[in-house]
Short mmCIF file of C-alpha atoms and ligand atoms in Angstrom, two decimals:
data_model
loop_
_atom_site.label_atom_id
_atom_site.label_comp_id
_atom_site.label_asym_id
_atom_site.label_seq_id
_atom_site.Cartn_x
_atom_site.Cartn_y
_atom_site.Cartn_z
CA MET A 228 49.97 44.62 90.58
CA ILE A 229 46.75 46.67 90.42
CA LEU A 230 45.42 47.53 86.86
CA VAL A 231 43.06 50.17 86.29
CA LEU A 232 41.20 50.68 83.08
CA GLY A 233 41.43 54.37 82.31
CA GLU A 234 38.50 56.14 80.58
CA HIS A 235 38.84 59.33 78.30
CA SER A 236 36.63 61.42 76.44
CA GLU A 237 37.84 63.40 73.25
CA GLY A 238 41.50 62.71 74.48
CA LYS A 239 40.93 63.95 77.97
CA ILE A 240 41.27 61.57 80.86
CA LYS A 241 38.06 61.37 82.88
CA LYS A 242 37.96 62.66 86.49
CA THR A 243 36.48 59.14 87.44
CA THR A 244 39.91 57.66 86.33
CA PHE A 245 41.89 59.92 88.66
CA GLU A 246 39.43 59.20 91.52
CA LEU A 247 39.87 55.32 90.86
CA VAL A 248 43.67 55.57 90.59
CA SER A 249 43.71 57.59 93.87
CA LYS A 250 41.79 54.66 95.50
CA ALA A 251 43.99 52.07 93.80
CA THR A 252 46.93 53.78 95.17
CA GLU A 253 45.72 53.38 98.65
CA LEU A 254 44.98 49.85 98.11
CA GLY A 255 48.41 49.32 96.46
CA GLN A 256 50.23 50.95 99.57
CA ALA A 257 48.24 48.36 101.80
CA LEU A 258 49.32 45.43 99.46
CA ASN A 259 52.74 46.75 98.82
CA THR A 260 52.18 46.66 95.08
CA GLU A 261 52.30 49.02 92.27
CA VAL A 262 49.46 50.59 90.33
CA SER A 263 49.26 50.61 86.59
CA VAL A 264 46.72 52.04 84.22
CA ALA A 265 45.57 50.75 80.80
CA LEU A 266 44.48 53.54 78.37
CA ILE A 267 43.14 52.35 75.05
CA GLY A 268 42.73 54.74 72.25
CA LYS A 269 44.45 57.30 70.07
CA GLY A 270 45.30 61.08 70.93
CA ILE A 271 44.99 60.72 74.84
CA GLU A 272 46.54 63.67 76.59
CA GLY A 273 48.32 63.78 79.83
CA ALA A 274 48.90 60.03 80.49
CA GLU A 275 52.05 60.86 82.51
CA GLY A 276 50.10 62.95 84.83
CA LEU A 277 48.27 59.85 86.21
CA GLY A 278 51.56 59.65 88.33
CA THR A 279 50.43 62.53 90.41
CA TYR A 280 47.73 60.21 91.70
CA GLY A 281 49.98 57.28 92.28
CA ALA A 282 50.10 55.37 89.08
CA GLN A 283 53.64 54.07 88.33
CA LYS A 284 53.12 52.82 84.70
CA VAL A 285 50.54 53.68 82.01
CA TYR A 286 50.17 51.14 79.27
CA HIS A 287 49.05 52.99 76.26
CA ILE A 288 47.44 50.95 73.45
CA PRO A 289 46.53 53.05 70.47
CA THR A 290 45.38 50.21 68.42
CA LEU A 291 41.62 50.75 68.76
CA GLU A 292 40.30 54.13 67.77
CA LYS A 293 36.63 53.93 68.76
CA TYR A 294 35.02 52.00 71.73
CA ASN A 295 34.10 48.45 70.72
CA PRO A 296 33.34 45.75 73.29
CA GLU A 297 34.94 42.87 71.31
CA GLY A 298 38.00 44.72 70.56
CA MET A 299 38.42 46.17 74.01
CA THR A 300 37.93 42.69 75.72
CA LYS A 301 40.57 41.20 73.35
CA ILE A 302 43.12 43.93 74.11
CA LEU A 303 42.62 43.89 77.85
CA HIS A 304 42.41 40.06 77.94
CA THR A 305 45.90 40.13 76.37
CA LEU A 306 47.27 42.65 78.64
CA VAL A 307 45.88 41.00 81.71
CA SER A 308 47.48 37.67 80.68
CA GLU A 309 50.73 39.32 80.26
CA LEU A 310 50.87 41.48 83.22
CA LYS A 311 49.09 39.20 85.66
CA PRO A 312 47.45 41.75 87.97
CA SER A 313 45.97 40.56 91.17
CA ILE A 314 43.17 43.21 91.05
CA VAL A 315 41.65 44.91 87.96
CA LEU A 316 39.48 47.96 88.42
CA GLY A 317 37.31 50.03 86.27
CA THR A 318 34.43 52.52 86.47
CA ALA A 319 30.77 51.43 86.55
CA SER A 320 30.30 53.57 83.62
CA PRO A 321 28.33 52.39 80.40
CA MET A 322 31.65 51.16 79.11
CA GLY A 323 32.74 49.45 82.32
CA LYS A 324 29.36 47.83 82.79
CA ASP A 325 29.53 46.48 79.21
CA LEU A 326 33.22 45.51 79.32
CA PHE A 327 33.91 44.01 82.80
CA PRO A 328 31.56 41.11 82.67
CA ARG A 329 33.07 39.92 79.25
CA LEU A 330 36.69 40.47 80.72
CA ALA A 331 35.82 38.51 83.86
CA LEU A 332 34.50 35.61 81.87
CA ARG A 333 37.52 35.52 79.73
CA THR A 334 40.01 35.68 82.55
CA GLY A 335 38.08 33.78 85.11
CA ALA A 336 38.13 36.53 87.51
CA GLY A 337 35.52 37.33 90.25
CA LEU A 338 33.65 40.41 89.59
CA THR A 339 31.96 42.78 91.87
CA THR A 340 29.91 45.65 90.03
CA ASP A 341 28.86 48.98 90.85
CA CYS A 342 30.88 49.14 94.13
CA THR A 343 30.93 52.14 96.41
CA GLY A 344 33.71 51.04 98.63
CA LEU A 345 37.12 49.04 98.24
CA LYS A 346 39.47 48.18 100.91
CA VAL A 347 42.12 45.51 101.69
CA ASP A 348 41.84 42.83 104.33
CA ASN A 349 44.20 40.07 105.04
CA GLY A 350 45.98 40.75 101.67
CA LYS A 351 42.74 40.49 99.70
CA LEU A 352 40.39 42.80 98.13
CA VAL A 353 37.00 43.42 99.89
CA ALA A 354 34.39 45.34 97.59
CA THR A 355 31.59 46.93 99.14
CA ARG A 356 28.39 47.30 97.07
CA PRO A 357 24.63 48.27 97.74
CA ILE A 358 21.90 45.47 97.86
CA PHE A 359 18.23 45.39 98.28
CA ALA A 360 17.83 48.57 96.30
CA GLY A 361 20.37 50.48 98.44
CA LYS A 362 18.76 49.54 101.78
CA ALA A 363 21.90 47.70 102.92
CA PHE A 364 25.40 47.15 101.81
CA ILE A 365 27.65 44.09 101.58
CA ASP A 366 31.27 43.38 101.53
CA VAL A 367 32.32 40.94 98.93
CA THR A 368 35.55 39.00 99.13
CA TYR A 369 37.03 36.86 96.44
CA GLU A 370 38.33 33.25 95.99
CA THR A 371 39.66 33.85 92.45
CA GLU A 372 43.20 34.60 91.51
CA ILE A 373 42.21 37.82 89.82
CA GLN A 374 39.91 40.16 91.86
CA MET A 375 37.81 42.61 89.52
CA ALA A 376 35.55 45.47 90.48
CA THR A 377 33.82 48.28 88.81
CA THR A 378 33.07 51.30 91.10
CA ARG A 379 30.51 54.06 91.00
CA PRO A 380 31.69 57.47 89.66
CA ASN A 381 32.21 59.98 92.53
CA SER A 382 32.56 57.40 95.24
CA PHE A 383 36.15 58.16 96.07
CA MET A 384 38.07 61.38 96.76
CA LEU A 385 40.66 62.57 94.63
CA LYS A 386 44.11 62.28 96.24
CA THR A 387 47.35 63.74 94.90
CA LEU A 388 50.32 61.62 95.89
CA SER A 389 53.01 63.87 94.63
CA PRO A 390 52.18 66.79 92.24
CA ASP A 391 55.47 66.23 90.29
CA GLN A 392 55.50 62.59 90.01
CA LYS A 393 55.14 61.34 86.36
CA ALA A 394 54.13 57.87 85.38
CA GLN A 395 56.18 55.90 82.88
CA VAL A 396 54.13 55.56 79.69
CA ILE A 397 54.52 52.30 77.83
CA GLU A 398 53.42 52.14 74.26
CA LYS A 399 51.96 48.69 73.46
CA SER A 400 50.57 47.44 70.22
CA ILE A 401 47.93 44.85 70.84
CA GLU A 402 45.57 43.99 67.91
CA PRO A 403 41.86 44.09 68.70
CA GLY A 404 41.18 41.13 66.26
CA GLU A 405 38.13 40.69 64.14
CA MET A 406 35.07 42.80 65.30
CA ARG A 407 31.47 42.00 64.42
CA THR A 408 30.22 45.48 65.60
CA ASN A 409 31.07 48.96 64.85
CA LEU A 410 30.52 52.18 66.80
CA VAL A 411 28.84 54.46 64.31
CA GLU A 412 28.35 57.74 66.27
CA ILE A 413 28.09 59.04 69.88
CA VAL A 414 24.94 61.33 70.33
CA LYS A 415 25.68 64.00 73.07
CA GLY A 416 23.08 65.37 75.40
CA LYS A 417 21.91 69.04 74.44
CA SER A 418 22.90 70.83 77.65
CA ASP A 419 25.72 73.10 77.66
CA ARG A 420 26.18 72.94 81.53
CA PRO A 421 28.37 70.55 83.16
CA ASP A 422 26.92 67.02 83.70
CA LEU A 423 25.82 66.47 87.25
CA THR A 424 28.51 63.79 87.86
CA GLU A 425 31.23 66.45 86.87
CA ALA A 426 29.69 69.51 88.55
CA SER A 427 31.26 71.06 91.51
CA ILE A 428 28.40 72.97 92.75
CA ILE A 429 24.76 71.49 92.63
CA VAL A 430 21.35 72.96 93.60
CA SER A 431 18.73 70.10 93.93
CA GLY A 432 14.89 70.35 94.11
CA GLY A 433 12.54 67.77 95.76
CA ARG A 434 8.99 67.18 95.83
CA ALA A 435 8.45 70.46 97.68
CA MET A 436 9.12 72.31 94.34
CA GLN A 437 5.50 71.51 93.37
CA ASN A 438 5.85 71.82 89.59
CA SER A 439 8.57 72.24 86.92
CA GLU A 440 7.88 76.01 86.62
CA ASN A 441 9.09 76.44 90.11
CA PHE A 442 12.47 74.98 89.22
CA LYS A 443 13.21 78.33 87.72
CA ILE A 444 14.36 79.67 91.11
CA LEU A 445 16.84 76.86 91.45
CA TRP A 446 18.15 77.57 88.08
CA GLU A 447 18.50 81.25 88.80
CA LEU A 448 20.49 80.58 92.00
CA ALA A 449 22.54 77.98 90.06
CA ASP A 450 23.28 80.51 87.39
CA THR A 451 24.43 82.82 89.84
CA ILE A 452 26.86 80.64 91.59
CA GLY A 453 28.08 78.55 88.57
CA ALA A 454 26.15 75.41 89.54
CA THR A 455 23.97 72.77 87.90
CA VAL A 456 20.61 71.75 89.01
CA GLY A 457 19.55 68.28 90.26
CA ALA A 458 16.38 66.64 91.58
CA SER A 459 15.07 64.00 93.82
CA ARG A 460 13.24 60.99 92.55
CA ALA A 461 10.05 62.34 93.91
CA ALA A 462 10.45 65.47 91.87
CA VAL A 463 11.29 63.36 88.79
CA ASP A 464 8.52 60.94 89.26
CA SER A 465 6.07 63.91 89.61
CA GLY A 466 7.34 65.31 86.30
CA TYR A 467 8.84 68.36 87.63
CA ALA A 468 12.25 67.47 86.27
CA PRO A 469 13.78 65.10 83.74
CA HIS A 470 15.21 61.66 84.66
CA ASP A 471 18.86 62.90 83.85
CA MET A 472 18.55 65.37 86.67
CA GLN A 473 18.00 62.66 89.24
CA VAL A 474 20.38 62.32 92.08
CA GLY A 475 20.33 59.13 94.01
CA GLN A 476 20.73 55.37 93.95
CA THR A 477 18.63 55.04 90.84
CA GLY A 478 19.77 58.41 89.55
CA LYS A 479 23.24 59.92 89.39
CA THR A 480 26.04 59.64 92.06
CA VAL A 481 27.45 63.04 92.45
CA ASN A 482 30.52 64.43 94.51
CA PRO A 483 30.49 68.25 94.46
CA ASN A 484 32.12 70.69 96.67
CA LEU A 485 28.65 72.14 97.59
CA TYR A 486 25.22 70.42 97.34
CA VAL A 487 22.21 72.55 98.15
CA ALA A 488 19.22 70.39 98.82
CA CYS A 489 16.09 72.38 98.66
CA GLY A 490 12.72 70.74 99.82
CA ILE A 491 14.44 67.36 99.93
CA SER A 492 13.60 65.05 102.90
CA GLY A 493 16.90 63.06 102.76
CA ALA A 494 15.73 59.57 102.21
CA ILE A 495 18.32 56.83 102.21
CA GLN A 496 18.11 56.50 98.35
CA HIS A 497 18.81 60.13 97.80
CA LEU A 498 21.67 60.19 100.30
CA ALA A 499 23.20 57.35 98.39
CA GLY A 500 23.74 59.59 95.49
CA MET A 501 25.12 62.80 97.26
CA ARG A 502 26.58 61.67 100.65
CA THR A 503 30.12 62.27 99.55
CA SER A 504 29.49 65.94 98.75
CA LYS A 505 32.02 68.02 100.58
CA VAL A 506 29.62 70.51 101.97
CA ILE A 507 25.81 69.95 102.14
CA VAL A 508 23.35 72.80 102.74
CA ALA A 509 19.72 71.75 103.40
CA ILE A 510 16.80 74.06 103.25
CA ASN A 511 13.68 72.44 104.53
CA LYS A 512 10.67 73.63 106.60
CA ASP A 513 10.48 70.60 108.80
CA PRO A 514 13.31 70.93 111.36
CA GLU A 515 13.01 67.08 111.91
CA ALA A 516 13.78 66.31 108.28
CA PRO A 517 16.43 63.52 107.99
CA ILE A 518 18.48 65.64 105.56
CA PHE A 519 19.55 67.84 108.51
CA LYS A 520 21.46 64.92 110.04
CA ARG A 521 23.69 64.87 107.02
CA ALA A 522 23.80 68.52 106.28
CA THR A 523 26.83 70.79 107.10
CA TYR A 524 24.55 73.72 107.37
CA GLY A 525 20.73 73.62 107.70
CA ILE A 526 18.22 76.41 107.12
CA THR A 527 14.85 75.74 108.51
CA GLY A 528 12.17 77.62 106.51
CA ASP A 529 10.23 77.90 103.30
CA LEU A 530 12.47 77.32 100.21
CA PHE A 531 10.40 79.81 98.17
CA GLN A 532 11.44 82.62 100.52
CA ILE A 533 14.95 81.38 101.31
CA VAL A 534 16.27 80.43 97.66
CA PRO A 535 15.37 83.71 96.03
CA LEU A 536 17.04 85.56 99.16
CA LEU A 537 20.21 83.58 98.57
CA THR A 538 20.21 84.30 95.05
CA GLN A 539 20.00 88.02 95.91
CA GLU A 540 22.66 87.89 98.33
CA PHE A 541 24.96 86.00 96.21
CA LYS A 542 24.48 88.42 93.44
CA LYS A 543 25.43 91.20 95.67
CA VAL A 544 28.45 89.60 97.11
CA LEU A 545 29.72 88.50 93.70
CA ALA A 546 29.26 91.95 92.27
CA GLU A 547 31.50 93.47 94.87
C1 FAD B 786 14.24 51.42 94.98
C2 FAD B 786 14.16 52.85 95.16
C3 FAD B 786 15.13 53.71 94.58
C4 FAD B 786 15.07 54.98 94.85
N1 FAD B 786 15.96 55.89 94.23
C5 FAD B 786 15.95 57.21 94.47
C6 FAD B 786 16.82 58.09 93.86
O1 FAD B 786 17.72 57.73 93.06
N2 FAD B 786 16.85 59.38 94.26
C7 FAD B 786 15.83 59.94 95.14
O2 FAD B 786 15.98 61.17 95.33
N3 FAD B 786 14.97 59.04 95.74
C8 FAD B 786 14.87 57.86 95.42
N4 FAD B 786 14.00 56.91 95.86
C9 FAD B 786 12.83 57.61 96.60
C10 FAD B 786 13.13 57.93 98.00
O3 FAD B 786 12.89 56.87 98.83
C11 FAD B 786 12.19 59.23 98.53
O4 FAD B 786 10.93 58.82 98.30
C12 FAD B 786 12.58 60.46 97.73
O5 FAD B 786 13.92 60.78 97.72
C13 FAD B 786 11.74 61.62 98.30
O6 FAD B 786 12.04 62.71 97.58
P1 FAD B 786 11.74 64.21 98.30
O7 FAD B 786 12.69 64.18 99.38
O8 FAD B 786 11.88 65.22 97.13
O9 FAD B 786 10.28 64.16 98.69
P2 FAD B 786 9.59 64.02 100.20
O10 FAD B 786 10.22 62.89 100.82
O11 FAD B 786 8.21 64.22 99.96
O12 FAD B 786 10.15 65.34 100.92
C14 FAD B 786 9.65 66.58 100.57
C15 FAD B 786 10.46 67.53 101.76
O13 FAD B 786 10.33 68.91 101.32
C16 FAD B 786 9.86 69.48 102.63
N5 FAD B 786 9.16 70.72 102.23
C17 FAD B 786 7.88 70.75 101.79
N6 FAD B 786 7.67 72.01 101.35
C18 FAD B 786 8.76 72.79 101.74
C19 FAD B 786 8.89 74.24 101.33
N7 FAD B 786 7.95 75.06 100.95
N8 FAD B 786 10.13 74.62 101.77
C20 FAD B 786 11.03 73.90 102.27
N9 FAD B 786 10.80 72.60 102.36
C21 FAD B 786 9.69 72.02 102.11
C22 FAD B 786 9.24 68.70 103.51
O14 FAD B 786 9.36 69.04 104.84
C23 FAD B 786 10.00 67.37 103.17
O15 FAD B 786 11.09 67.08 103.96
C24 FAD B 786 14.01 55.63 95.63
C25 FAD B 786 13.20 54.74 96.31
C26 FAD B 786 13.05 53.49 95.98
C27 FAD B 786 12.24 52.54 96.76
#
């Protein structure tokens, strides 16, 4: 069995969980084994819906209301000991990064963190992860009985197995035991726009933006087409944009339907964060810029002319 640790926020199952279940289903088909999901917490909506992506069973454990690493580890350890999955997967989110090393230690599992790819070879899991600051990738195989991996958000496509399929939800009561720490409060970011990792359209600016003021033209385009704005590391390091807008290997991994790269050269570390975007539009004045090799559509020219023109044209089209 493959067990996926599901994540939720304010009762809603996160997109990253659907992505991971989609991938786990693909692995499960190759291994001829079923996919189950563990959901820990109260008031979680739509657990059955995980069946759409291929999960057969959802183990819902409502005994821990707020995130607590000790309590979560205890609950998951008990569940893993009982279900004996051969593969346990989670997201390389703050929670996954905190929890999986603890769980691996308790269960004696091999763990590969922050993976960008998962496949099956010879009946075993093969996890792909970046090394040397993203300059190369390695395939990790396991010698342990339980194979664990955390994966970067937005690394896998959502795949609907069957829209009407429902997962069997099994309520389980596992006590979290004594906990030495307590989650007091989660402080949310101020922005009312979708987070980059959740956005379906992103307009990103690079070093070519020259200053933070010029990002205004990107925000204008973004507001017109319902997008959010990202940045390259060069733009962030130069102080044109805050770090939470950085896309790339040391920034956020995004997976939008449309990614508009404005004045971004297309360095490997930037591509690492946006290469799974479904459609990439690059605007760059250098026709040799590496981003054009990755782009679905390329516009060669000065972004300070092209971006406002695009905004104007989109406004016209959308008003019709
Ligand atoms: C360990 C490590 C981690 C890294 N992590 C990241 C990361 O997470 N994200 C990231 O982005 N980078 C990352 N980098 C940096 C990365 O290597 C590049 O330096 C960076 O992506 C370059 O940013 P850029 O494309 O904005 O700037 P540049 O490479 O300077 O490119 C600017 C581009 O703008 C074009 N241009 C200039 N003026 C205009 C104009 N008026 N109109 C149109 N085009 C114009 C130029 O032709 C050029 O192609 C990392 C590097 C290292 C070593």
